[in-house]
Amino acid sequence: AIAELRLDKLRFRAPVFHGDTLTAYTEVLAKRDADRDDAGIVRFKHWGVKHDGTVVFEGEREVLVKRRSHWR
């Protein structure tokens, strides 16, 4: 990422304890052009789940990322 633009809708839904097994997930919600030609803005949803299926964290973020066409 070139820059973190926004962190939003953070929810810590359940406690986590030593010994818990956690799995993190990410979904791309949207993408759009940025003001610069070499980058775009991507909005993600992130969430974490304990071994028993309990969702312990949810949040969204927007990131300025370099376009594939500009990687060298």
PDB file of C-alpha atoms in Angstrom:
ATOM      1  CA  ALA A   1       0.000   0.000   0.000  1.00  0.00           C
ATOM      2  CA  ILE A   2       1.119   3.515  -0.725  1.00  0.00           C
ATOM      3  CA  ALA A   3      -1.092   4.976   2.014  1.00  0.00           C
ATOM      4  CA  GLU A   4      -3.793   3.979   4.472  1.00  0.00           C
ATOM      5  CA  LEU A   5      -6.678   6.363   3.809  1.00  0.00           C
ATOM      6  CA  ARG A   6      -9.478   5.322   6.126  1.00  0.00           C
ATOM      7  CA  LEU A   7     -10.283   2.874   8.904  1.00  0.00           C
ATOM      8  CA  ASP A   8     -13.990   2.631   9.665  1.00  0.00           C
ATOM      9  CA  LYS A   9     -16.790   0.577  11.219  1.00  0.00           C
ATOM     10  CA  LEU A  10     -14.473  -1.130  13.719  1.00  0.00           C
ATOM     11  CA  ARG A  11     -16.281  -3.577  15.975  1.00  0.00           C
ATOM     12  CA  PHE A  12     -14.677  -5.797  18.588  1.00  0.00           C
ATOM     13  CA  ARG A  13     -17.514  -8.282  19.031  1.00  0.00           C
ATOM     14  CA  ALA A  14     -16.120 -10.888  21.422  1.00  0.00           C
ATOM     15  CA  PRO A  15     -13.108 -11.397  23.692  1.00  0.00           C
ATOM     16  CA  VAL A  16     -10.047 -13.356  22.616  1.00  0.00           C
ATOM     17  CA  PHE A  17      -7.982 -15.393  25.066  1.00  0.00           C
ATOM     18  CA  HIS A  18      -4.557 -16.985  25.121  1.00  0.00           C
ATOM     19  CA  GLY A  19      -4.782 -20.302  23.279  1.00  0.00           C
ATOM     20  CA  ASP A  20      -7.619 -19.265  20.942  1.00  0.00           C
ATOM     21  CA  THR A  21      -7.055 -20.054  17.278  1.00  0.00           C
ATOM     22  CA  LEU A  22      -7.927 -17.094  15.056  1.00  0.00           C
ATOM     23  CA  THR A  23      -8.508 -16.880  11.319  1.00  0.00           C
ATOM     24  CA  ALA A  24      -8.507 -13.580   9.423  1.00  0.00           C
ATOM     25  CA  TYR A  25     -10.576 -12.907   6.306  1.00  0.00           C
ATOM     26  CA  THR A  26     -10.560 -10.089   3.759  1.00  0.00           C
ATOM     27  CA  GLU A  27     -13.078  -9.151   1.075  1.00  0.00           C
ATOM     28  CA  VAL A  28     -12.664  -6.445  -1.567  1.00  0.00           C
ATOM     29  CA  LEU A  29     -15.793  -4.284  -1.417  1.00  0.00           C
ATOM     30  CA  ALA A  30     -14.991  -1.672  -4.061  1.00  0.00           C
ATOM     31  CA  LYS A  31     -12.279  -0.074  -6.136  1.00  0.00           C
ATOM     32  CA  ARG A  32     -12.089   3.323  -7.770  1.00  0.00           C
ATOM     33  CA  ASP A  33      -9.681   5.674  -9.472  1.00  0.00           C
ATOM     34  CA  ALA A  34      -7.458   7.942  -7.417  1.00  0.00           C
ATOM     35  CA  ASP A  35      -6.326  11.451  -8.269  1.00  0.00           C
ATOM     36  CA  ARG A  36      -2.975  10.082  -9.433  1.00  0.00           C
ATOM     37  CA  ASP A  37      -2.441   7.980 -12.564  1.00  0.00           C
ATOM     38  CA  ASP A  38      -0.225   5.338 -10.952  1.00  0.00           C
ATOM     39  CA  ALA A  39      -2.644   4.331  -8.170  1.00  0.00           C
ATOM     40  CA  GLY A  40      -6.197   3.421  -7.260  1.00  0.00           C
ATOM     41  CA  ILE A  41      -8.264   3.235  -4.084  1.00  0.00           C
ATOM     42  CA  VAL A  42      -9.476  -0.124  -2.785  1.00  0.00           C
ATOM     43  CA  ARG A  43     -12.012  -0.590   0.023  1.00  0.00           C
ATOM     44  CA  PHE A  44     -11.702  -3.799   2.056  1.00  0.00           C
ATOM     45  CA  LYS A  45     -13.763  -5.514   4.720  1.00  0.00           C
ATOM     46  CA  HIS A  46     -11.714  -7.440   7.295  1.00  0.00           C
ATOM     47  CA  TRP A  47     -12.986  -9.787   9.977  1.00  0.00           C
ATOM     48  CA  GLY A  48     -11.568 -12.304  12.405  1.00  0.00           C
ATOM     49  CA  VAL A  49     -13.132 -15.555  13.587  1.00  0.00           C
ATOM     50  CA  LYS A  50     -12.302 -17.774  16.569  1.00  0.00           C
ATOM     51  CA  HIS A  51     -11.994 -21.540  16.262  1.00  0.00           C
ATOM     52  CA  ASP A  52     -15.599 -21.946  17.456  1.00  0.00           C
ATOM     53  CA  GLY A  53     -16.960 -19.733  14.648  1.00  0.00           C
ATOM     54  CA  THR A  54     -17.440 -16.600  16.746  1.00  0.00           C
ATOM     55  CA  VAL A  55     -16.722 -13.387  14.850  1.00  0.00           C
ATOM     56  CA  VAL A  56     -14.436 -11.397  17.138  1.00  0.00           C
ATOM     57  CA  PHE A  57     -13.576  -8.405  14.940  1.00  0.00           C
ATOM     58  CA  GLU A  58     -14.992  -6.546  11.932  1.00  0.00           C
ATOM     59  CA  GLY A  59     -13.824  -3.434  10.165  1.00  0.00           C
ATOM     60  CA  GLU A  60     -13.426  -1.666   6.838  1.00  0.00           C
ATOM     61  CA  ARG A  61     -10.484   0.222   5.399  1.00  0.00           C
ATOM     62  CA  GLU A  62      -9.547   2.161   2.291  1.00  0.00           C
ATOM     63  CA  VAL A  63      -6.051   1.952   0.883  1.00  0.00           C
ATOM     64  CA  LEU A  64      -4.223   3.766  -1.891  1.00  0.00           C
ATOM     65  CA  VAL A  65      -2.469   1.048  -3.904  1.00  0.00           C
ATOM     66  CA  LYS A  66      -0.106   1.131  -6.868  1.00  0.00           C
ATOM     67  CA  ARG A  67      -1.680   0.038 -10.154  1.00  0.00           C
ATOM     68  CA  ARG A  68      -0.358  -3.203 -11.618  1.00  0.00           C
ATOM     69  CA  SER A  69       0.533  -1.353 -14.830  1.00  0.00           C
ATOM     70  CA  HIS A  70       2.962   0.855 -12.875  1.00  0.00           C
ATOM     71  CA  TRP A  71       4.943  -1.898 -11.124  1.00  0.00           C
ATOM     72  CA  ARG A  72       8.458  -2.329 -12.448  1.00  0.00           C
TER      73      ARG A  72
END
